[in-house]
JSON list of C-alpha atoms in Angstrom, two decimals:
[
{"chain": "A", "resi": 1, "resn": "MET", "atom": "CA", "xyz": [46.28, 2.20, -95.03]},
{"chain": "A", "resi": 2, "resn": "SER", "atom": "CA", "xyz": [49.79, 2.37, -96.44]},
{"chain": "A", "resi": 3, "resn": "ASP", "atom": "CA", "xyz": [52.19, 5.28, -95.92]},
{"chain": "A", "resi": 4, "resn": "GLN", "atom": "CA", "xyz": [53.08, 5.07, -99.60]},
{"chain": "A", "resi": 5, "resn": "LEU", "atom": "CA", "xyz": [52.43, 8.21, -101.62]},
{"chain": "A", "resi": 6, "resn": "ILE", "atom": "CA", "xyz": [49.58, 8.24, -104.13]},
{"chain": "A", "resi": 7, "resn": "ARG", "atom": "CA", "xyz": [49.94, 9.95, -107.51]},
{"chain": "A", "resi": 8, "resn": "VAL", "atom": "CA", "xyz": [47.00, 12.23, -108.15]},
{"chain": "A", "resi": 9, "resn": "TYR", "atom": "CA", "xyz": [46.14, 14.20, -111.26]},
{"chain": "A", "resi": 10, "resn": "LEU", "atom": "CA", "xyz": [44.49, 17.55, -110.62]},
{"chain": "A", "resi": 11, "resn": "PRO", "atom": "CA", "xyz": [42.58, 19.27, -113.44]},
{"chain": "A", "resi": 12, "resn": "ALA", "atom": "CA", "xyz": [43.63, 22.91, -113.56]},
{"chain": "A", "resi": 13, "resn": "THR", "atom": "CA", "xyz": [43.85, 26.09, -115.62]},
{"chain": "A", "resi": 14, "resn": "LEU", "atom": "CA", "xyz": [46.75, 28.44, -116.34]},
{"chain": "A", "resi": 15, "resn": "ALA", "atom": "CA", "xyz": [45.35, 30.85, -113.72]},
{"chain": "A", "resi": 16, "resn": "MET", "atom": "CA", "xyz": [45.47, 28.07, -111.13]},
{"chain": "A", "resi": 17, "resn": "LEU", "atom": "CA", "xyz": [49.13, 27.51, -112.06]},
{"chain": "A", "resi": 18, "resn": "SER", "atom": "CA", "xyz": [49.81, 31.18, -111.40]},
{"chain": "A", "resi": 19, "resn": "SER", "atom": "CA", "xyz": [48.33, 30.69, -107.95]},
{"chain": "A", "resi": 20, "resn": "LEU", "atom": "CA", "xyz": [50.60, 27.68, -107.40]},
{"chain": "A", "resi": 21, "resn": "ARG", "atom": "CA", "xyz": [53.62, 29.77, -108.34]},
{"chain": "A", "resi": 22, "resn": "GLU", "atom": "CA", "xyz": [52.62, 32.77, -106.22]},
{"chain": "A", "resi": 23, "resn": "ARG", "atom": "CA", "xyz": [51.25, 31.06, -103.10]},
{"chain": "A", "resi": 24, "resn": "GLY", "atom": "CA", "xyz": [53.07, 27.73, -103.17]},
{"chain": "A", "resi": 25, "resn": "GLU", "atom": "CA", "xyz": [49.85, 25.74, -103.25]},
{"chain": "A", "resi": 26, "resn": "ILE", "atom": "CA", "xyz": [47.02, 24.92, -105.59]},
{"chain": "A", "resi": 27, "resn": "ASN", "atom": "CA", "xyz": [43.39, 24.44, -104.65]},
{"chain": "A", "resi": 28, "resn": "GLY", "atom": "CA", "xyz": [41.03, 21.98, -106.20]},
{"chain": "A", "resi": 29, "resn": "SER", "atom": "CA", "xyz": [38.53, 19.54, -104.86]},
{"chain": "A", "resi": 30, "resn": "GLU", "atom": "CA", "xyz": [38.23, 16.89, -107.56]},
{"chain": "A", "resi": 31, "resn": "ALA", "atom": "CA", "xyz": [41.26, 14.99, -108.76]},
{"chain": "A", "resi": 32, "resn": "HIS", "atom": "CA", "xyz": [41.90, 11.57, -110.29]},
{"chain": "A", "resi": 33, "resn": "ALA", "atom": "CA", "xyz": [44.06, 8.64, -109.23]},
{"chain": "A", "resi": 34, "resn": "VAL", "atom": "CA", "xyz": [44.35, 4.90, -109.64]},
{"chain": "A", "resi": 35, "resn": "THR", "atom": "CA", "xyz": [41.61, 3.76, -107.27]},
{"chain": "A", "resi": 36, "resn": "PRO", "atom": "CA", "xyz": [40.47, 0.27, -106.31]},
{"chain": "A", "resi": 37, "resn": "ALA", "atom": "CA", "xyz": [37.33, 0.81, -108.43]},
{"chain": "A", "resi": 38, "resn": "LEU", "atom": "CA", "xyz": [39.48, 1.69, -111.45]},
{"chain": "A", "resi": 39, "resn": "ARG", "atom": "CA", "xyz": [41.70, -1.37, -110.89]},
{"chain": "A", "resi": 40, "resn": "GLU", "atom": "CA", "xyz": [38.67, -3.65, -110.69]},
{"chain": "A", "resi": 41, "resn": "TRP", "atom": "CA", "xyz": [37.08, -2.17, -113.81]},
{"chain": "A", "resi": 42, "resn": "TYR", "atom": "CA", "xyz": [40.28, -2.33, -115.85]},
{"chain": "A", "resi": 43, "resn": "ALA", "atom": "CA", "xyz": [41.70, -5.55, -114.44]},
{"chain": "A", "resi": 44, "resn": "GLU", "atom": "CA", "xyz": [43.72, -6.24, -117.60]},
{"chain": "A", "resi": 45, "resn": "GLY", "atom": "CA", "xyz": [45.58, -2.92, -117.37]},
{"chain": "A", "resi": 46, "resn": "ASP", "atom": "CA", "xyz": [49.04, -2.53, -115.92]},
{"chain": "A", "resi": 47, "resn": "GLU", "atom": "CA", "xyz": [49.94, 0.37, -113.61]},
{"chain": "A", "resi": 48, "resn": "GLU", "atom": "CA", "xyz": [51.01, 2.62, -116.49]},
{"chain": "A", "resi": 49, "resn": "GLU", "atom": "CA", "xyz": [47.72, 2.07, -118.35]},
{"chain": "A", "resi": 50, "resn": "LEU", "atom": "CA", "xyz": [45.69, 2.74, -115.20]},
{"chain": "A", "resi": 51, "resn": "GLU", "atom": "CA", "xyz": [47.61, 5.97, -114.56]},
{"chain": "A", "resi": 52, "resn": "TYR", "atom": "CA", "xyz": [46.99, 7.03, -118.16]},
{"chain": "A", "resi": 53, "resn": "VAL", "atom": "CA", "xyz": [43.23, 6.54, -117.66]},
{"chain": "A", "resi": 54, "resn": "ALA", "atom": "CA", "xyz": [43.29, 8.68, -114.49]},
{"chain": "A", "resi": 55, "resn": "PHE", "atom": "CA", "xyz": [45.43, 11.31, -116.24]},
{"chain": "A", "resi": 56, "resn": "THR", "atom": "CA", "xyz": [43.09, 11.43, -119.26]},
{"chain": "A", "resi": 57, "resn": "ARG", "atom": "CA", "xyz": [40.09, 11.90, -116.99]},
{"chain": "A", "resi": 58, "resn": "ALA", "atom": "CA", "xyz": [41.87, 14.79, -115.27]},
{"chain": "A", "resi": 59, "resn": "ALA", "atom": "CA", "xyz": [42.52, 16.36, -118.68]},
{"chain": "A", "resi": 60, "resn": "GLN", "atom": "CA", "xyz": [38.80, 16.06, -119.41]},
{"chain": "A", "resi": 61, "resn": "GLY", "atom": "CA", "xyz": [38.13, 17.66, -116.03]},
{"chain": "A", "resi": 62, "resn": "ALA", "atom": "CA", "xyz": [40.31, 20.57, -117.16]},
{"chain": "A", "resi": 63, "resn": "LEU", "atom": "CA", "xyz": [37.94, 21.03, -120.11]},
{"chain": "A", "resi": 64, "resn": "ARG", "atom": "CA", "xyz": [35.08, 21.38, -117.66]},
{"chain": "A", "resi": 65, "resn": "LEU", "atom": "CA", "xyz": [37.00, 23.95, -115.60]},
{"chain": "A", "resi": 66, "resn": "LEU", "atom": "CA", "xyz": [37.64, 25.94, -118.76]},
{"chain": "A", "resi": 67, "resn": "ARG", "atom": "CA", "xyz": [33.95, 25.84, -119.63]},
{"chain": "A", "resi": 68, "resn": "HIS", "atom": "CA", "xyz": [33.20, 27.59, -116.33]},
{"chain": "A", "resi": 69, "resn": "ASP", "atom": "CA", "xyz": [35.93, 30.21, -116.85]},
{"chain": "A", "resi": 70, "resn": "PRO", "atom": "CA", "xyz": [35.35, 31.94, -120.20]},
{"chain": "A", "resi": 71, "resn": "ALA", "atom": "CA", "xyz": [38.34, 34.26, -119.68]},
{"chain": "A", "resi": 72, "resn": "ALA", "atom": "CA", "xyz": [40.85, 31.42, -119.18]},
{"chain": "A", "resi": 73, "resn": "PRO", "atom": "CA", "xyz": [43.22, 30.58, -122.06]},
{"chain": "A", "resi": 74, "resn": "ARG", "atom": "CA", "xyz": [41.96, 27.49, -123.87]},
{"chain": "A", "resi": 75, "resn": "ARG", "atom": "CA", "xyz": [44.72, 25.13, -122.77]},
{"chain": "A", "resi": 76, "resn": "ARG", "atom": "CA", "xyz": [44.16, 22.12, -120.51]},
{"chain": "A", "resi": 77, "resn": "VAL", "atom": "CA", "xyz": [46.39, 21.82, -117.47]},
{"chain": "A", "resi": 78, "resn": "VAL", "atom": "CA", "xyz": [46.93, 18.75, -115.31]},
{"chain": "A", "resi": 79, "resn": "VAL", "atom": "CA", "xyz": [49.05, 18.91, -112.16]},
{"chain": "A", "resi": 80, "resn": "SER", "atom": "CA", "xyz": [50.59, 15.59, -111.11]},
{"chain": "A", "resi": 81, "resn": "ALA", "atom": "CA", "xyz": [51.31, 15.36, -107.39]},
{"chain": "A", "resi": 82, "resn": "ASP", "atom": "CA", "xyz": [52.36, 12.69, -104.93]},
{"chain": "A", "resi": 83, "resn": "LEU", "atom": "CA", "xyz": [50.25, 12.83, -101.78]},
{"chain": "A", "resi": 84, "resn": "PRO", "atom": "CA", "xyz": [49.96, 10.78, -98.60]},
{"chain": "A", "resi": 85, "resn": "PRO", "atom": "CA", "xyz": [46.81, 8.65, -98.37]},
{"chain": "A", "resi": 86, "resn": "GLY", "atom": "CA", "xyz": [45.30, 10.98, -95.76]},
{"chain": "A", "resi": 87, "resn": "ALA", "atom": "CA", "xyz": [45.33, 13.89, -98.24]},
{"chain": "A", "resi": 88, "resn": "ILE", "atom": "CA", "xyz": [42.58, 12.31, -100.33]},
{"chain": "A", "resi": 89, "resn": "THR", "atom": "CA", "xyz": [39.27, 10.58, -99.91]},
{"chain": "A", "resi": 90, "resn": "ARG", "atom": "CA", "xyz": [38.09, 8.11, -102.49]},
{"chain": "A", "resi": 91, "resn": "GLU", "atom": "CA", "xyz": [34.73, 8.48, -104.12]},
{"chain": "A", "resi": 92, "resn": "ASP", "atom": "CA", "xyz": [34.53, 5.04, -105.81]},
{"chain": "A", "resi": 93, "resn": "ARG", "atom": "CA", "xyz": [30.89, 5.74, -106.55]},
{"chain": "A", "resi": 94, "resn": "GLU", "atom": "CA", "xyz": [30.88, 3.39, -109.48]},
{"chain": "A", "resi": 95, "resn": "LEU", "atom": "CA", "xyz": [32.98, 0.69, -111.04]},
{"chain": "A", "resi": 96, "resn": "GLY", "atom": "CA", "xyz": [35.80, 2.29, -112.98]},
{"chain": "A", "resi": 97, "resn": "SER", "atom": "CA", "xyz": [35.78, 5.57, -111.05]},
{"chain": "A", "resi": 98, "resn": "SER", "atom": "CA", "xyz": [39.13, 7.33, -110.71]},
{"chain": "A", "resi": 99, "resn": "GLU", "atom": "CA", "xyz": [37.72, 10.33, -108.86]},
{"chain": "A", "resi": 100, "resn": "VAL", "atom": "CA", "xyz": [39.19, 11.34, -105.52]},
{"chain": "A", "resi": 101, "resn": "ARG", "atom": "CA", "xyz": [38.60, 14.39, -103.33]},
{"chain": "A", "resi": 102, "resn": "LEU", "atom": "CA", "xyz": [41.44, 16.45, -101.92]},
{"chain": "A", "resi": 103, "resn": "THR", "atom": "CA", "xyz": [41.24, 17.19, -98.20]},
{"chain": "A", "resi": 104, "resn": "SER", "atom": "CA", "xyz": [43.52, 20.24, -98.48]},
{"chain": "A", "resi": 105, "resn": "PRO", "atom": "CA", "xyz": [45.38, 22.28, -101.10]},
{"chain": "A", "resi": 106, "resn": "ILE", "atom": "CA", "xyz": [48.29, 20.61, -102.87]},
{"chain": "A", "resi": 107, "resn": "GLN", "atom": "CA", "xyz": [51.59, 22.09, -101.73]},
{"chain": "A", "resi": 108, "resn": "LEU", "atom": "CA", "xyz": [54.27, 22.94, -104.29]},
{"chain": "A", "resi": 109, "resn": "ALA", "atom": "CA", "xyz": [56.65, 20.45, -102.66]},
{"chain": "A", "resi": 110, "resn": "SER", "atom": "CA", "xyz": [54.21, 17.63, -103.54]},
{"chain": "A", "resi": 111, "resn": "VAL", "atom": "CA", "xyz": [53.98, 18.53, -107.24]},
{"chain": "A", "resi": 112, "resn": "ALA", "atom": "CA", "xyz": [55.82, 16.06, -109.46]},
{"chain": "A", "resi": 113, "resn": "ALA", "atom": "CA", "xyz": [55.10, 17.62, -112.86]},
{"chain": "A", "resi": 114, "resn": "VAL", "atom": "CA", "xyz": [52.83, 19.97, -114.75]},
{"chain": "A", "resi": 115, "resn": "HIS", "atom": "CA", "xyz": [51.19, 19.09, -118.06]},
{"chain": "A", "resi": 116, "resn": "ILE", "atom": "CA", "xyz": [49.87, 21.78, -120.43]},
{"chain": "A", "resi": 117, "resn": "ASP", "atom": "CA", "xyz": [48.43, 21.84, -123.93]},
{"chain": "A", "resi": 118, "resn": "GLY", "atom": "CA", "xyz": [50.72, 23.36, -126.53]},
{"chain": "A", "resi": 119, "resn": "GLU", "atom": "CA", "xyz": [49.71, 26.47, -128.44]},
{"chain": "A", "resi": 120, "resn": "GLY", "atom": "CA", "xyz": [48.75, 24.33, -131.45]},
{"chain": "A", "resi": 121, "resn": "ALA", "atom": "CA", "xyz": [45.92, 22.71, -129.50]},
{"chain": "A", "resi": 122, "resn": "VAL", "atom": "CA", "xyz": [44.06, 25.92, -128.61]},
{"chain": "A", "resi": 123, "resn": "ASP", "atom": "CA", "xyz": [41.40, 25.77, -131.37]},
{"chain": "A", "resi": 124, "resn": "ASP", "atom": "CA", "xyz": [40.56, 22.11, -130.72]},
{"chain": "A", "resi": 125, "resn": "ILE", "atom": "CA", "xyz": [40.47, 22.72, -126.97]},
{"chain": "A", "resi": 126, "resn": "ALA", "atom": "CA", "xyz": [38.16, 25.71, -127.42]},
{"chain": "A", "resi": 127, "resn": "ALA", "atom": "CA", "xyz": [35.76, 23.57, -129.47]},
{"chain": "A", "resi": 128, "resn": "ALA", "atom": "CA", "xyz": [35.90, 20.78, -126.89]},
{"chain": "A", "resi": 129, "resn": "VAL", "atom": "CA", "xyz": [35.24, 23.20, -124.04]},
{"chain": "A", "resi": 130, "resn": "ASP", "atom": "CA", "xyz": [32.02, 24.23, -125.79]},
{"chain": "A", "resi": 131, "resn": "THR", "atom": "CA", "xyz": [30.82, 20.63, -126.09]},
{"chain": "A", "resi": 132, "resn": "VAL", "atom": "CA", "xyz": [32.28, 18.68, -123.15]},
{"chain": "A", "resi": 133, "resn": "GLU", "atom": "CA", "xyz": [29.07, 18.62, -121.11]},
{"chain": "A", "resi": 134, "resn": "GLU", "atom": "CA", "xyz": [27.07, 17.37, -124.09]},
{"chain": "A", "resi": 135, "resn": "ALA", "atom": "CA", "xyz": [29.71, 14.69, -124.72]},
{"chain": "A", "resi": 136, "resn": "LEU", "atom": "CA", "xyz": [29.45, 13.51, -121.12]},
{"chain": "A", "resi": 137, "resn": "ALA", "atom": "CA", "xyz": [25.68, 13.34, -121.56]},
{"chain": "A", "resi": 138, "resn": "GLY", "atom": "CA", "xyz": [26.11, 10.96, -124.52]},
{"chain": "A", "resi": 139, "resn": "ASP", "atom": "CA", "xyz": [26.00, 13.25, -127.57]},
{"chain": "A", "resi": 140, "resn": "GLU", "atom": "CA", "xyz": [28.10, 11.43, -130.19]},
{"chain": "A", "resi": 141, "resn": "ASP", "atom": "CA", "xyz": [28.90, 14.55, -132.25]},
{"chain": "A", "resi": 142, "resn": "ALA", "atom": "CA", "xyz": [30.06, 16.35, -129.12]},
{"chain": "A", "resi": 143, "resn": "GLN", "atom": "CA", "xyz": [32.14, 13.30, -128.15]},
{"chain": "A", "resi": 144, "resn": "PHE", "atom": "CA", "xyz": [33.86, 13.43, -131.55]},
{"chain": "A", "resi": 145, "resn": "THR", "atom": "CA", "xyz": [34.83, 17.05, -130.84]},
{"chain": "A", "resi": 146, "resn": "VAL", "atom": "CA", "xyz": [36.16, 16.15, -127.38]},
{"chain": "A", "resi": 147, "resn": "ASP", "atom": "CA", "xyz": [38.06, 13.20, -128.84]},
{"chain": "A", "resi": 148, "resn": "SER", "atom": "CA", "xyz": [39.72, 15.56, -131.33]},
{"chain": "A", "resi": 149, "resn": "ALA", "atom": "CA", "xyz": [41.00, 17.62, -128.41]},
{"chain": "A", "resi": 150, "resn": "GLU", "atom": "CA", "xyz": [42.21, 14.49, -126.64]},
{"chain": "A", "resi": 151, "resn": "ASP", "atom": "CA", "xyz": [44.33, 13.68, -129.68]},
{"chain": "A", "resi": 152, "resn": "HIS", "atom": "CA", "xyz": [46.64, 16.46, -128.47]},
{"chain": "A", "resi": 153, "resn": "GLU", "atom": "CA", "xyz": [49.20, 15.20, -125.98]},
{"chain": "A", "resi": 154, "resn": "LEU", "atom": "CA", "xyz": [49.80, 17.55, -123.08]},
{"chain": "A", "resi": 155, "resn": "GLU", "atom": "CA", "xyz": [53.37, 18.82, -122.83]},
{"chain": "A", "resi": 156, "resn": "TRP", "atom": "CA", "xyz": [55.34, 17.79, -119.74]},
{"chain": "A", "resi": 157, "resn": "TYR", "atom": "CA", "xyz": [57.08, 20.36, -117.54]},
{"chain": "A", "resi": 158, "resn": "ASP", "atom": "CA", "xyz": [59.22, 19.80, -114.48]},
{"chain": "A", "resi": 159, "resn": "VAL", "atom": "CA", "xyz": [58.01, 21.71, -111.43]},
{"chain": "A", "resi": 160, "resn": "SER", "atom": "CA", "xyz": [61.25, 23.73, -111.57]},
{"chain": "A", "resi": 161, "resn": "GLU", "atom": "CA", "xyz": [59.96, 25.25, -114.83]},
{"chain": "A", "resi": 162, "resn": "LEU", "atom": "CA", "xyz": [56.87, 26.72, -113.16]},
{"chain": "A", "resi": 163, "resn": "GLU", "atom": "CA", "xyz": [58.31, 30.24, -113.29]},
{"chain": "A", "resi": 164, "resn": "THR", "atom": "CA", "xyz": [58.49, 30.09, -117.08]},
{"chain": "A", "resi": 165, "resn": "ILE", "atom": "CA", "xyz": [55.10, 28.52, -117.78]},
{"chain": "A", "resi": 166, "resn": "ALA", "atom": "CA", "xyz": [52.65, 30.21, -115.42]}
]
């Protein structure tokens, strides 16, 4: 396996960002990355397109985290980090999978950027949180609601801005 770093996208919440700021690390088990299964499934895609797919799946994972935390502000968070290959295990359960498992918390020094929904997305995110599981189960109306949330681009923040955003 190569010593090259792998970009991973960790679904998160604003509370998890506070933990990153306070403890210098963020916990999470499921993240997304450009995996061999994703490359094979989307053979026509270039690296940027493949990373966008993994990033979008992490943003959807953030919806699921929010669904399980009713007190969390309704804003998706994705933490982008560059990790050594040994810090993740690949799931590759099915063709097109971007899911990876983290073997340990992500350290602040590995974080490349933080992505957060803007305030204007809160209502659409709240609606998507309520329907994300149904959308994943194939409900077309629920998928429309989730797609409306995904129309909002997450805002990009440099890791040096963590003090002002979490």
